[in-house]
PDB file of N, CA and C in Angstrom:
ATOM      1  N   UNK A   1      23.924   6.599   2.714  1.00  0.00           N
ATOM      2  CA  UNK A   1      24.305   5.393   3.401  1.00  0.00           C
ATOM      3  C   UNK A   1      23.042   4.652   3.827  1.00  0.00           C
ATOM      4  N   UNK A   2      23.242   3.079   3.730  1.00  0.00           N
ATOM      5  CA  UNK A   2      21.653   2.614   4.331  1.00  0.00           C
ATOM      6  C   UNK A   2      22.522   1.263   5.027  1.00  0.00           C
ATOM      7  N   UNK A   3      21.418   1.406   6.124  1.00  0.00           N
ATOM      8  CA  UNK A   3      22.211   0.321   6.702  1.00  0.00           C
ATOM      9  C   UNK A   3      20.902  -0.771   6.972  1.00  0.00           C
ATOM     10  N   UNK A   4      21.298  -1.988   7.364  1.00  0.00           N
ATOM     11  CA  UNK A   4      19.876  -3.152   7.200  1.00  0.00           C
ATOM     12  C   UNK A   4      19.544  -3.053   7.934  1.00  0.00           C
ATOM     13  N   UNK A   5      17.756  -3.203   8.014  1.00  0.00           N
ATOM     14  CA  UNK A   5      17.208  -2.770   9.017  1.00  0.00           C
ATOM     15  C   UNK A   5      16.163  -4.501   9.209  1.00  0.00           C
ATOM     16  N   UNK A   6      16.482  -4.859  10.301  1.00  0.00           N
ATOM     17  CA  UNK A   6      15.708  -6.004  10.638  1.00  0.00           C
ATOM     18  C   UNK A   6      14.442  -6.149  10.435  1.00  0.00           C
ATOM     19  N   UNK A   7      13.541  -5.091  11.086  1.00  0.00           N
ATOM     20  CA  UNK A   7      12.334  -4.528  10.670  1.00  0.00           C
ATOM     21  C   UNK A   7      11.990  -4.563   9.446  1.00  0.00           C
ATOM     22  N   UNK A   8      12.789  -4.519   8.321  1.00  0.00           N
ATOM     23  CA  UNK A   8      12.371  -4.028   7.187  1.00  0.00           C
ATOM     24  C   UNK A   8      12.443  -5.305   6.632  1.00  0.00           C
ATOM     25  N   UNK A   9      12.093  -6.522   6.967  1.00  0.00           N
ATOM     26  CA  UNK A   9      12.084  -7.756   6.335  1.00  0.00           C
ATOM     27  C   UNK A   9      10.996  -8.312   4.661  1.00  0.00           C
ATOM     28  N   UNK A  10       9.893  -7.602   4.735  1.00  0.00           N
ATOM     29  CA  UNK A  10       9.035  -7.723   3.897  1.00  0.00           C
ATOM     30  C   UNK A  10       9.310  -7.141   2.867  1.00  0.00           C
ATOM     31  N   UNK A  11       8.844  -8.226   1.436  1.00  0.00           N
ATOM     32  CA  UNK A  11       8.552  -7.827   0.146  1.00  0.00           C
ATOM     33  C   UNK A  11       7.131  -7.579   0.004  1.00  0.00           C
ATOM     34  N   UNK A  12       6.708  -6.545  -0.331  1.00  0.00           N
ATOM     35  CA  UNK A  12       5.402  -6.861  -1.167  1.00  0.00           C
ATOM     36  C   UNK A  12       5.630  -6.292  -2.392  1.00  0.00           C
ATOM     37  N   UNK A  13       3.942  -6.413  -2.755  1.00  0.00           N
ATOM     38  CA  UNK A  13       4.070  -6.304  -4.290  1.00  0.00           C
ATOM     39  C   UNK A  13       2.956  -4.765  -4.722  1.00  0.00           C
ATOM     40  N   UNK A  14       3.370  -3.696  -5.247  1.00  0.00           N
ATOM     41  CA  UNK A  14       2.705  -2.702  -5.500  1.00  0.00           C
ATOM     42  C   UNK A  14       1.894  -2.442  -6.637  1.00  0.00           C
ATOM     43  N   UNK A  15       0.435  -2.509  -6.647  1.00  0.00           N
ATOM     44  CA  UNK A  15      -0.041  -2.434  -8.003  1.00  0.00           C
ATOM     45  C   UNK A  15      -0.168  -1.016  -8.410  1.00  0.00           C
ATOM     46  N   UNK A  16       0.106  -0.317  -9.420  1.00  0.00           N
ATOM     47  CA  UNK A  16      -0.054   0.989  -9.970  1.00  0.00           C
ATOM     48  C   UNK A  16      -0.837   0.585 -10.781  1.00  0.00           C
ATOM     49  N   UNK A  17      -1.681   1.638 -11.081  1.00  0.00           N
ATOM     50  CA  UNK A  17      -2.771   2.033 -11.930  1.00  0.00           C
ATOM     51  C   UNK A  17      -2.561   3.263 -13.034  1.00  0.00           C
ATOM     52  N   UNK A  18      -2.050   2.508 -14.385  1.00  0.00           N
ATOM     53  CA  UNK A  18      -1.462   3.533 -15.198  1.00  0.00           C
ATOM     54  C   UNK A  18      -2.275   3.930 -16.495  1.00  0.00           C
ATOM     55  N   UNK A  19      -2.133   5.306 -16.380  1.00  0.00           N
ATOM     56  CA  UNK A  19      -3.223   5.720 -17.816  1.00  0.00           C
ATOM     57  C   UNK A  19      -2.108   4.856 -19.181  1.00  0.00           C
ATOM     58  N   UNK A  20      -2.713   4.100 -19.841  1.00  0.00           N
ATOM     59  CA  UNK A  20      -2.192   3.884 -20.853  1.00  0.00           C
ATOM     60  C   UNK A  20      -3.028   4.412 -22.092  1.00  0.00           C
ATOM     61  N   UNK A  21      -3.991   5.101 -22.500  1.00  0.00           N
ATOM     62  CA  UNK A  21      -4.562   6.122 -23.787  1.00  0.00           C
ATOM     63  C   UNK A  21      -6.259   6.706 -22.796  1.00  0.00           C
ATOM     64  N   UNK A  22      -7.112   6.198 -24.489  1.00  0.00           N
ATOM     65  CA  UNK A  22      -7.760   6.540 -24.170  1.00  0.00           C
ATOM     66  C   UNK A  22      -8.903   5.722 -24.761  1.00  0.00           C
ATOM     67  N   UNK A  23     -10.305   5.123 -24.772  1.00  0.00           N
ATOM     68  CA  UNK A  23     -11.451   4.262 -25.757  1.00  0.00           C
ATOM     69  C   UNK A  23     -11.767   5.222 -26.790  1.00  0.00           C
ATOM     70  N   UNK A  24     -12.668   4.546 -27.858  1.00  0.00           N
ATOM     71  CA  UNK A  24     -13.065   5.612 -28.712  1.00  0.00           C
ATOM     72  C   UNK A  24     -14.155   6.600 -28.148  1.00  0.00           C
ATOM     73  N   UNK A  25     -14.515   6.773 -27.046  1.00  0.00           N
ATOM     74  CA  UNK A  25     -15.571   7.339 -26.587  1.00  0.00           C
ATOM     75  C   UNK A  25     -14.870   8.263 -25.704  1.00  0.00           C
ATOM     76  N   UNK A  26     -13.316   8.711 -25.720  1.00  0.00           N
ATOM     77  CA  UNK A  26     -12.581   9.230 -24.437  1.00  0.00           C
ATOM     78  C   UNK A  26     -12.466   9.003 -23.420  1.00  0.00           C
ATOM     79  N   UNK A  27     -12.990   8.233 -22.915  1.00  0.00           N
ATOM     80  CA  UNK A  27     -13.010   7.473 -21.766  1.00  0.00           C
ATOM     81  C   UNK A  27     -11.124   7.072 -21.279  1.00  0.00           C
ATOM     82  N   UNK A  28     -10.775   7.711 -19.712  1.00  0.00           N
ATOM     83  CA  UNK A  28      -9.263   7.088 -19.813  1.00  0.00           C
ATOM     84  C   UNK A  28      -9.027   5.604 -19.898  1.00  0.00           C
ATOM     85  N   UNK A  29      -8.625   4.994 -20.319  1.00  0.00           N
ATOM     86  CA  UNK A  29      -7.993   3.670 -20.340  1.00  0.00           C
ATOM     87  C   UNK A  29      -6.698   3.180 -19.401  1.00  0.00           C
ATOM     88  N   UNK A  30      -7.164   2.613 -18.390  1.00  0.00           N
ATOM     89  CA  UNK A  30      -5.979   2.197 -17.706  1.00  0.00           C
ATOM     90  C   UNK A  30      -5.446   0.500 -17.446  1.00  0.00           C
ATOM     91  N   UNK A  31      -4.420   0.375 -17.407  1.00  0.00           N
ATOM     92  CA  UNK A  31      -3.491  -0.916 -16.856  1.00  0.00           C
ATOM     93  C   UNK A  31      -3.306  -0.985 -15.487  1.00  0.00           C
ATOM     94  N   UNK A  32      -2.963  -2.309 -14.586  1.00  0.00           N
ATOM     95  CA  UNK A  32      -2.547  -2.092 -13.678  1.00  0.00           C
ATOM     96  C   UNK A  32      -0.784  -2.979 -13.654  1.00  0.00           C
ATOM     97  N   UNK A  33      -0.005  -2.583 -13.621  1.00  0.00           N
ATOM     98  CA  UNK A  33       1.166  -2.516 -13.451  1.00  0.00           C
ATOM     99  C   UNK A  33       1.861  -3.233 -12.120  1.00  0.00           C
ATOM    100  N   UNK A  34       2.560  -4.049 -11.899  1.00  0.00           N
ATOM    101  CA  UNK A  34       3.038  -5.057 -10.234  1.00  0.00           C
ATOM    102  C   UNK A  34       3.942  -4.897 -10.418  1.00  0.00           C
ATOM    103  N   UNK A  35       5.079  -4.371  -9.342  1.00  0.00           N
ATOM    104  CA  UNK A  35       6.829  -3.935  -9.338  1.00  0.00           C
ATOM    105  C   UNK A  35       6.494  -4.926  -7.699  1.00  0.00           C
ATOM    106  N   UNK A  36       7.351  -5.294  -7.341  1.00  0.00           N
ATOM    107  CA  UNK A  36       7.926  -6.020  -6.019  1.00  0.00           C
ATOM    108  C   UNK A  36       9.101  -4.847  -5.536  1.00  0.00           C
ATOM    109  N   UNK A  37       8.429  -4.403  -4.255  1.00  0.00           N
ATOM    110  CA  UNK A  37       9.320  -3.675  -3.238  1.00  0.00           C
ATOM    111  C   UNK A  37       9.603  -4.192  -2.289  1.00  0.00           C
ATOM    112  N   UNK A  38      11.325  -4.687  -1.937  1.00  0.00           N
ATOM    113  CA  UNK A  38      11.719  -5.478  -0.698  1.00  0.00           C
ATOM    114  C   UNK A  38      11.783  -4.042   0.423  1.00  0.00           C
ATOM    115  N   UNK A  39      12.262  -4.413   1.693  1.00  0.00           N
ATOM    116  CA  UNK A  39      12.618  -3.913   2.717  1.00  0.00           C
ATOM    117  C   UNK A  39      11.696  -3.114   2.897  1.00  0.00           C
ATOM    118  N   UNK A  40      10.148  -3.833   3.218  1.00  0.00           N
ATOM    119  CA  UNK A  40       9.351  -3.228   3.842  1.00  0.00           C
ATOM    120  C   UNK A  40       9.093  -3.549   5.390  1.00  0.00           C
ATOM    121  N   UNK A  41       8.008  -3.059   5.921  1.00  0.00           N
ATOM    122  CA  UNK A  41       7.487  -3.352   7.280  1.00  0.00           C
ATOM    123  C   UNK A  41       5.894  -3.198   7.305  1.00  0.00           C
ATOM    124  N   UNK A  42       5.288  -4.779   7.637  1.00  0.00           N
ATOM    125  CA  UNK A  42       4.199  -4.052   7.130  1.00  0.00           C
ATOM    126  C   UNK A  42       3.544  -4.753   8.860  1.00  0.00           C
ATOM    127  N   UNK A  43       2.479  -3.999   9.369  1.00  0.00           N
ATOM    128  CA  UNK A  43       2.260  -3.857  10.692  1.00  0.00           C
ATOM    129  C   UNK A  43       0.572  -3.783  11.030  1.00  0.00           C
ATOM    130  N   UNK A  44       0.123  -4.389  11.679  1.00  0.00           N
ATOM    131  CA  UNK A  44      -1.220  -4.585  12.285  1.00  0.00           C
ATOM    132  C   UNK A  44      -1.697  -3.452  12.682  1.00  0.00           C
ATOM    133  N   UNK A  45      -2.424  -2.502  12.561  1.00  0.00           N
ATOM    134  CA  UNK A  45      -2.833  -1.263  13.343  1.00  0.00           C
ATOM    135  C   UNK A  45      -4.814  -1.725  13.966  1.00  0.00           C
ATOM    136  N   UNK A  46      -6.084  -2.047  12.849  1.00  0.00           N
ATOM    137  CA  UNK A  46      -6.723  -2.196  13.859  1.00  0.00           C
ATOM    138  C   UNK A  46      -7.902  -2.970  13.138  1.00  0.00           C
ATOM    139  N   UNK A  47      -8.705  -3.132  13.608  1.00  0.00           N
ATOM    140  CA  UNK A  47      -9.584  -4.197  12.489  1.00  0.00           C
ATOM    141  C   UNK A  47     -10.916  -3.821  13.387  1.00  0.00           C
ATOM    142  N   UNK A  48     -12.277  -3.323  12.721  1.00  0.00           N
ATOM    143  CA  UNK A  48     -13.413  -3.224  12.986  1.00  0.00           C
ATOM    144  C   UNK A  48     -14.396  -4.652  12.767  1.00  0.00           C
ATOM    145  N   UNK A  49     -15.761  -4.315  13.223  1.00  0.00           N
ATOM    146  CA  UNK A  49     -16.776  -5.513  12.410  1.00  0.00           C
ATOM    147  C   UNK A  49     -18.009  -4.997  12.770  1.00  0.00           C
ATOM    148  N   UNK A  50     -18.750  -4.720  11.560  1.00  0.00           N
ATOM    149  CA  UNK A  50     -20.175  -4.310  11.680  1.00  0.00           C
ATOM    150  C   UNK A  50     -21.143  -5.238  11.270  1.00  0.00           C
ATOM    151  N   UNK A  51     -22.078  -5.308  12.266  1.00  0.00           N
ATOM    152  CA  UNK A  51     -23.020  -6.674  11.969  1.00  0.00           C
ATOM    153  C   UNK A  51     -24.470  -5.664  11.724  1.00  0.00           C
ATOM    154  N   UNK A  52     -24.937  -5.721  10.447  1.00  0.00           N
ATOM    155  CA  UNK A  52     -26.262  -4.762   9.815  1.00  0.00           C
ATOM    156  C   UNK A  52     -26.594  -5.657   8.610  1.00  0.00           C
ATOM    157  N   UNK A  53     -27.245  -6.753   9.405  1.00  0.00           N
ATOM    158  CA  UNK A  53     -27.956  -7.429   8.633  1.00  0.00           C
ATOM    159  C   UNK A  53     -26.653  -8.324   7.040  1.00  0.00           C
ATOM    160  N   UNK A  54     -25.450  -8.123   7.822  1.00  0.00           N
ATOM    161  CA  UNK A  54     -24.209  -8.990   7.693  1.00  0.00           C
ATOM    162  C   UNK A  54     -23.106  -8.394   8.027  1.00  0.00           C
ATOM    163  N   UNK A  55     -22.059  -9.536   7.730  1.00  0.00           N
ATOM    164  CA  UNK A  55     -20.782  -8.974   9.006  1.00  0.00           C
ATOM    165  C   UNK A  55     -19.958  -8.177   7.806  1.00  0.00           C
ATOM    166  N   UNK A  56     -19.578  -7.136   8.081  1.00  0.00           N
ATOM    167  CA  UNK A  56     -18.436  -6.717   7.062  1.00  0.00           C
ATOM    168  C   UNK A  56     -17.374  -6.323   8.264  1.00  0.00           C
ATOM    169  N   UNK A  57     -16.271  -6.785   7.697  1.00  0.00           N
ATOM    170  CA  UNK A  57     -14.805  -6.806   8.703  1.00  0.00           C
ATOM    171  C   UNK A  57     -14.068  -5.660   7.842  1.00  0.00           C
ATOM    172  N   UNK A  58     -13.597  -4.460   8.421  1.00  0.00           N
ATOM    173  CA  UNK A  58     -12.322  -3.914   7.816  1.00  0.00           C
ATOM    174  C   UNK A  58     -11.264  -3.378   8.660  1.00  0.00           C
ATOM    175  N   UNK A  59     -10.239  -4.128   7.857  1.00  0.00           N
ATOM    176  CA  UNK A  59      -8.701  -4.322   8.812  1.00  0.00           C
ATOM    177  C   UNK A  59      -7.878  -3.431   8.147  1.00  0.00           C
ATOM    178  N   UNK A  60      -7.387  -2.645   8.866  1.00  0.00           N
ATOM    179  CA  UNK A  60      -6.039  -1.818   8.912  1.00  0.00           C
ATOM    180  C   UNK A  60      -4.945  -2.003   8.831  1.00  0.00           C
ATOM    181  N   UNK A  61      -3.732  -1.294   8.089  1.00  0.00           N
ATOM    182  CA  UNK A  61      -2.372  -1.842   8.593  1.00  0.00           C
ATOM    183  C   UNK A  61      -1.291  -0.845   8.147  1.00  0.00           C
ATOM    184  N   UNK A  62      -0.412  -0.635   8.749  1.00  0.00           N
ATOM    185  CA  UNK A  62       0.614   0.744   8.449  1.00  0.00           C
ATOM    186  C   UNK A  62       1.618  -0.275   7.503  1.00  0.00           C
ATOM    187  N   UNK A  63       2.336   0.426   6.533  1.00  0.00           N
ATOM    188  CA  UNK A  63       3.345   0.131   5.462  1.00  0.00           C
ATOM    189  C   UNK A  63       4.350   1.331   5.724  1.00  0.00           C
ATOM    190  N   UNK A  64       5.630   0.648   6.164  1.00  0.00           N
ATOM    191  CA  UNK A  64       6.695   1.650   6.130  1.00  0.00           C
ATOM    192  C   UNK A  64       7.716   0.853   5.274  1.00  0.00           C
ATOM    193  N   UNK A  65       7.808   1.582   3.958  1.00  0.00           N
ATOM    194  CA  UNK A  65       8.906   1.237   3.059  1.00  0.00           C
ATOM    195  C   UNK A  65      10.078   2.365   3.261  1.00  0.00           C
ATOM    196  N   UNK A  66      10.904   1.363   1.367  1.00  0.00           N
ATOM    197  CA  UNK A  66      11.960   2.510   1.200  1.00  0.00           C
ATOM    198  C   UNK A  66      11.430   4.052   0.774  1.00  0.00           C
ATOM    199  N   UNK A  67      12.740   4.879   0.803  1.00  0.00           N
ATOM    200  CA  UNK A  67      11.919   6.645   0.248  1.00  0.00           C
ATOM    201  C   UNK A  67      11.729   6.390  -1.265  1.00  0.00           C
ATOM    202  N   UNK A  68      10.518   7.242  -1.326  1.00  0.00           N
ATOM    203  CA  UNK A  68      10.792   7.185  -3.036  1.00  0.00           C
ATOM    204  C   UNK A  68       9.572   5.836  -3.975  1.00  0.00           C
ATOM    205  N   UNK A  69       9.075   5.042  -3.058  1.00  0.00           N
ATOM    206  CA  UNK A  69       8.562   3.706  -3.049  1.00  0.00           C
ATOM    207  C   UNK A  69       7.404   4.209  -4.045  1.00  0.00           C
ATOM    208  N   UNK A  70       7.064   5.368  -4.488  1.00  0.00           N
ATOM    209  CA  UNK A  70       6.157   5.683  -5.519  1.00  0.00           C
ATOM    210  C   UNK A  70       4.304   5.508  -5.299  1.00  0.00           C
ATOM    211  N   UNK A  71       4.392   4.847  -4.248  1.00  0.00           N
ATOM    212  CA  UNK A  71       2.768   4.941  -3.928  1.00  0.00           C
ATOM    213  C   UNK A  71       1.840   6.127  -4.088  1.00  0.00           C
ATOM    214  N   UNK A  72       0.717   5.863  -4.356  1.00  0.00           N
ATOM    215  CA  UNK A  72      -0.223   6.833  -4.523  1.00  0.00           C
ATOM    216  C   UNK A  72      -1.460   6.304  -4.012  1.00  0.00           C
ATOM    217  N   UNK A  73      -2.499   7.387  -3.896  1.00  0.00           N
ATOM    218  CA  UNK A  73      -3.865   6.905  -3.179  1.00  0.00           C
ATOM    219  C   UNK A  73      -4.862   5.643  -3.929  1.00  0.00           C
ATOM    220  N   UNK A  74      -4.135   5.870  -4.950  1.00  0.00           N
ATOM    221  CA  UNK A  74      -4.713   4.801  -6.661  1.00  0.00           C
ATOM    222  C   UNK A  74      -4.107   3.827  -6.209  1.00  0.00           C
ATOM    223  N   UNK A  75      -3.004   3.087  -5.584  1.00  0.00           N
ATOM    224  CA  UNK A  75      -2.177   2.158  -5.759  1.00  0.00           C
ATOM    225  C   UNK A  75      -3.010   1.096  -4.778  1.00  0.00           C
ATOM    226  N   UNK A  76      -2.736  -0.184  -5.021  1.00  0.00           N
ATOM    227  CA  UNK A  76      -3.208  -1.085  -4.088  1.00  0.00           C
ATOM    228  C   UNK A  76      -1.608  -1.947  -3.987  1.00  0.00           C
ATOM    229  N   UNK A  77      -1.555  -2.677  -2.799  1.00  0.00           N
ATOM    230  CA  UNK A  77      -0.781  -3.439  -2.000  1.00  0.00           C
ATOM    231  C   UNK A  77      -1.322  -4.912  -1.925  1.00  0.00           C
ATOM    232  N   UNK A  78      -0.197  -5.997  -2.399  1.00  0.00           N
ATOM    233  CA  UNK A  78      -0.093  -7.165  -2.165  1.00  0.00           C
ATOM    234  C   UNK A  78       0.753  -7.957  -1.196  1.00  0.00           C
ATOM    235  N   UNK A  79       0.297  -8.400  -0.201  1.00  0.00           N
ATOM    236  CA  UNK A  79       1.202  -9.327   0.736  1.00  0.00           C
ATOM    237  C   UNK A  79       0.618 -10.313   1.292  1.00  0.00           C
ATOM    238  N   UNK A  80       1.659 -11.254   1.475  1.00  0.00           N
ATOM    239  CA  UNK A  80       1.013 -12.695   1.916  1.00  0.00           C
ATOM    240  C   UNK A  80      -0.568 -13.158   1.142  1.00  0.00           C
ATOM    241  N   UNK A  81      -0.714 -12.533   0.067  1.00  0.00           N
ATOM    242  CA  UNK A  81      -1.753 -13.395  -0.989  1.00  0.00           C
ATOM    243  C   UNK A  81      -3.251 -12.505  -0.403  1.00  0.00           C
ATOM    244  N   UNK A  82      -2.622 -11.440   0.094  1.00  0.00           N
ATOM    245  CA  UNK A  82      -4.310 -10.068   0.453  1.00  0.00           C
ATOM    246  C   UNK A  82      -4.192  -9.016  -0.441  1.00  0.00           C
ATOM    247  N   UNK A  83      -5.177  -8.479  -0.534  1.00  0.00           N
ATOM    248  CA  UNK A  83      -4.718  -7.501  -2.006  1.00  0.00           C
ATOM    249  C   UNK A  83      -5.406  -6.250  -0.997  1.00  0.00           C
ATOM    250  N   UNK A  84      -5.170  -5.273  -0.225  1.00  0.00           N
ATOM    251  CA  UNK A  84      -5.142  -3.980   0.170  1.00  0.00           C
ATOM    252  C   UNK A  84      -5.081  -2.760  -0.386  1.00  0.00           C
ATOM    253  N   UNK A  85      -6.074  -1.657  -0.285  1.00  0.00           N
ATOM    254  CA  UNK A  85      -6.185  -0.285  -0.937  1.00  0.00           C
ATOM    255  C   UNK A  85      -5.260   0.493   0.255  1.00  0.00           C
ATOM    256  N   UNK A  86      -4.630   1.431  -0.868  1.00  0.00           N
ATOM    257  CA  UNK A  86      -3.691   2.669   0.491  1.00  0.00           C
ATOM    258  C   UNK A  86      -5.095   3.490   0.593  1.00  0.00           C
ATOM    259  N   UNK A  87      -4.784   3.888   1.593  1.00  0.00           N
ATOM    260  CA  UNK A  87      -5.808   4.208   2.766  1.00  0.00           C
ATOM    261  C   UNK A  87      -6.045   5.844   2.826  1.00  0.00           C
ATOM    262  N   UNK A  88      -5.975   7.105   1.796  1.00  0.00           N
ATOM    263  CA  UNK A  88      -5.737   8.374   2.099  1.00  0.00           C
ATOM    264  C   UNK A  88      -3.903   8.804   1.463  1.00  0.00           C
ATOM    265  N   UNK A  89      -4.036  10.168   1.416  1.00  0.00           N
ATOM    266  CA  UNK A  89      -2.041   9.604   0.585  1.00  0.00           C
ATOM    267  C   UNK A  89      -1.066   9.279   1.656  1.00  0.00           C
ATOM    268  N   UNK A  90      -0.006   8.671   0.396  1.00  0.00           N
ATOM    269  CA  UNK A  90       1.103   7.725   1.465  1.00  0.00           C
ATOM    270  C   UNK A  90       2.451   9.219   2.041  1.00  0.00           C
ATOM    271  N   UNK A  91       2.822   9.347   3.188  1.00  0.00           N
ATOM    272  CA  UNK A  91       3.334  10.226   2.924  1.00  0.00           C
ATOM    273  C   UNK A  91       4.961   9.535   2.647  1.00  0.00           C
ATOM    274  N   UNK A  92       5.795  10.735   2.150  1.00  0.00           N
ATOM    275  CA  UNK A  92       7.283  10.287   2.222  1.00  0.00           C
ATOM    276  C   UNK A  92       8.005  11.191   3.453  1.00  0.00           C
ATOM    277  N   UNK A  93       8.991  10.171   4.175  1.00  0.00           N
ATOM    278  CA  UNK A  93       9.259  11.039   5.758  1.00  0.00           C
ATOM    279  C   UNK A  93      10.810  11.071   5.673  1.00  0.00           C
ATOM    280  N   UNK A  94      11.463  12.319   6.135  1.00  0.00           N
ATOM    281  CA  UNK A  94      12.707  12.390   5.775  1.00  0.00           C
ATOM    282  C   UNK A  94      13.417  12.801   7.256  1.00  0.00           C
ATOM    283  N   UNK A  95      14.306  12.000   7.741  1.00  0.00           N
ATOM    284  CA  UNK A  95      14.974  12.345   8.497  1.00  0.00           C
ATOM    285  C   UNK A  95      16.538  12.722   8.664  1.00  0.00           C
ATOM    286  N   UNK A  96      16.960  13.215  10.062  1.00  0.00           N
ATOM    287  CA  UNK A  96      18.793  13.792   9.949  1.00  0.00           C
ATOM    288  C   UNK A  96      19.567  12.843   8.806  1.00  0.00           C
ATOM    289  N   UNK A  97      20.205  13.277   8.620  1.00  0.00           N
ATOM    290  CA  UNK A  97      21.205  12.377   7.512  1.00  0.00           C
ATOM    291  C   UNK A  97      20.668  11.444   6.738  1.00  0.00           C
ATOM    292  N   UNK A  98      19.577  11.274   6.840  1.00  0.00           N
ATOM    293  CA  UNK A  98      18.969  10.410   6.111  1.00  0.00           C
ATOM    294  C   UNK A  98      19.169   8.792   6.415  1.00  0.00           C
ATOM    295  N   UNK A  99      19.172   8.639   7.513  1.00  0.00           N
ATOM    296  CA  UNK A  99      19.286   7.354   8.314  1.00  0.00           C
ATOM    297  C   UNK A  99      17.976   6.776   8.153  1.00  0.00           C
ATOM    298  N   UNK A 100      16.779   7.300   8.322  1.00  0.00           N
ATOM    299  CA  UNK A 100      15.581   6.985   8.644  1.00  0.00           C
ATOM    300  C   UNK A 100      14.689   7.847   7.908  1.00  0.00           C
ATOM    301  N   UNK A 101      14.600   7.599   6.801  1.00  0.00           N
ATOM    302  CA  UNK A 101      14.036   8.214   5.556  1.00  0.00           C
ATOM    303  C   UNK A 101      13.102   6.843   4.746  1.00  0.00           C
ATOM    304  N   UNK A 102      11.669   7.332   4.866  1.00  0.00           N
ATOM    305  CA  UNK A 102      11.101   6.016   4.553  1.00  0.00           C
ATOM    306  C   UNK A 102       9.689   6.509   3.833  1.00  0.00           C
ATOM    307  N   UNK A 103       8.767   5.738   3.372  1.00  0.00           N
ATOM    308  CA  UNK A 103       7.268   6.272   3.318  1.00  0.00           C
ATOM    309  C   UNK A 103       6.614   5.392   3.727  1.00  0.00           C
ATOM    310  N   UNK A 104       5.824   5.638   4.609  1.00  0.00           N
ATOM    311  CA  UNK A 104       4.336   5.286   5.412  1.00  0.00           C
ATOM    312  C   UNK A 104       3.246   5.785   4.515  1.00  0.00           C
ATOM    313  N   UNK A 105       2.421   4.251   4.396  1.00  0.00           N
ATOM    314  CA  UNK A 105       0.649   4.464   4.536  1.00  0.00           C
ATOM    315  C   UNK A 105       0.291   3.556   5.071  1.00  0.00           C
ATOM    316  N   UNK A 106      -1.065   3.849   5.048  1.00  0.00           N
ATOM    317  CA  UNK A 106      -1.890   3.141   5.641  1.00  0.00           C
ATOM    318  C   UNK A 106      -2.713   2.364   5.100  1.00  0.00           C
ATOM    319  N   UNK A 107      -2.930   1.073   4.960  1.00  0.00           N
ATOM    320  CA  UNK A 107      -3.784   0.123   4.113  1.00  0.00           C
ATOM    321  C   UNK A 107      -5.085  -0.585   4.416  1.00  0.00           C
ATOM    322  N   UNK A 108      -6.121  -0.241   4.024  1.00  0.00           N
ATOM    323  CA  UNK A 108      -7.096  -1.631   4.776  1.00  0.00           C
ATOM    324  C   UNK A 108      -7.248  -2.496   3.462  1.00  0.00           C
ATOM    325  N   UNK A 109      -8.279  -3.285   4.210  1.00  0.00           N
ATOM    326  CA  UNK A 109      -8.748  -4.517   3.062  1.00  0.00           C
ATOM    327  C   UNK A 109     -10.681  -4.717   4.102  1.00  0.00           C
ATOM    328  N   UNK A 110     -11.366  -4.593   3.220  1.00  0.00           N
ATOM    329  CA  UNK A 110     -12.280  -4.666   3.753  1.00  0.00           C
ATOM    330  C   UNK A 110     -13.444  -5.959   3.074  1.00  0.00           C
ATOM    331  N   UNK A 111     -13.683  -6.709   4.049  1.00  0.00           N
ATOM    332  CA  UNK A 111     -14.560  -8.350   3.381  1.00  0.00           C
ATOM    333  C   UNK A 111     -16.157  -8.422   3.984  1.00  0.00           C
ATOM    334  N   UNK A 112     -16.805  -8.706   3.506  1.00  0.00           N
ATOM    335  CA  UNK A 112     -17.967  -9.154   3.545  1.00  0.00           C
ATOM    336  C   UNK A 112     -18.983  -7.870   3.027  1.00  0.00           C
TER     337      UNK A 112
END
């Protein structure tokens, strides 16, 4: 059973990173792949800034999707036109009856 969750208003867009062969030198050969996942939540957690002879900013942010949402530590995240690396692996979280069964990671995006 799933019922709508207000919270869960956001689409983004998930890039996978897929072995598709290999070069003539063996080298893996990969694609990157974009599926659109609705009924996400995607959330502000914390944003640094180091000034060493220039500013580099890196911002944080938790992603709680549907179960099953397929992320991996390879995958990067698109929303609102920012392109974000998952942050360490995403886990998948399972609760009673499965009311509240979702996967969380964690994303930064880091500039300068």
């Amino acid at each position: 059973m799933t019922l709508d969750n207000p919270l869960r208003r956001h689409t983004v867009t998930v890039i996978d990173r897929i072995k598709t062969g290999e070069d003539d030198r063996g080298h893996d050969v990969y694609e990157d792949v974009e599926r659109n996942v609705p009924d996400c939540n995607m959330q502000p957690v914390s944003s640094t800034e180091a000034n060493d002879n220039r500013t580099q900013v890196v911002t944080r942010w938790r992603l709680a999707g549907p179960p099953g949402m397929g992320l991996t530590p390879l995958s990067r995240v698109r929303w609102r036109g920012v392109l974000y690396e998952v942050d360490g692996d995403p886990g998948e979280h399972e609760s009673f009856a499965g009311l509240l069964d979702h996967t969380e990671a964690f994303l930064k995006v880091v500039s300068g």
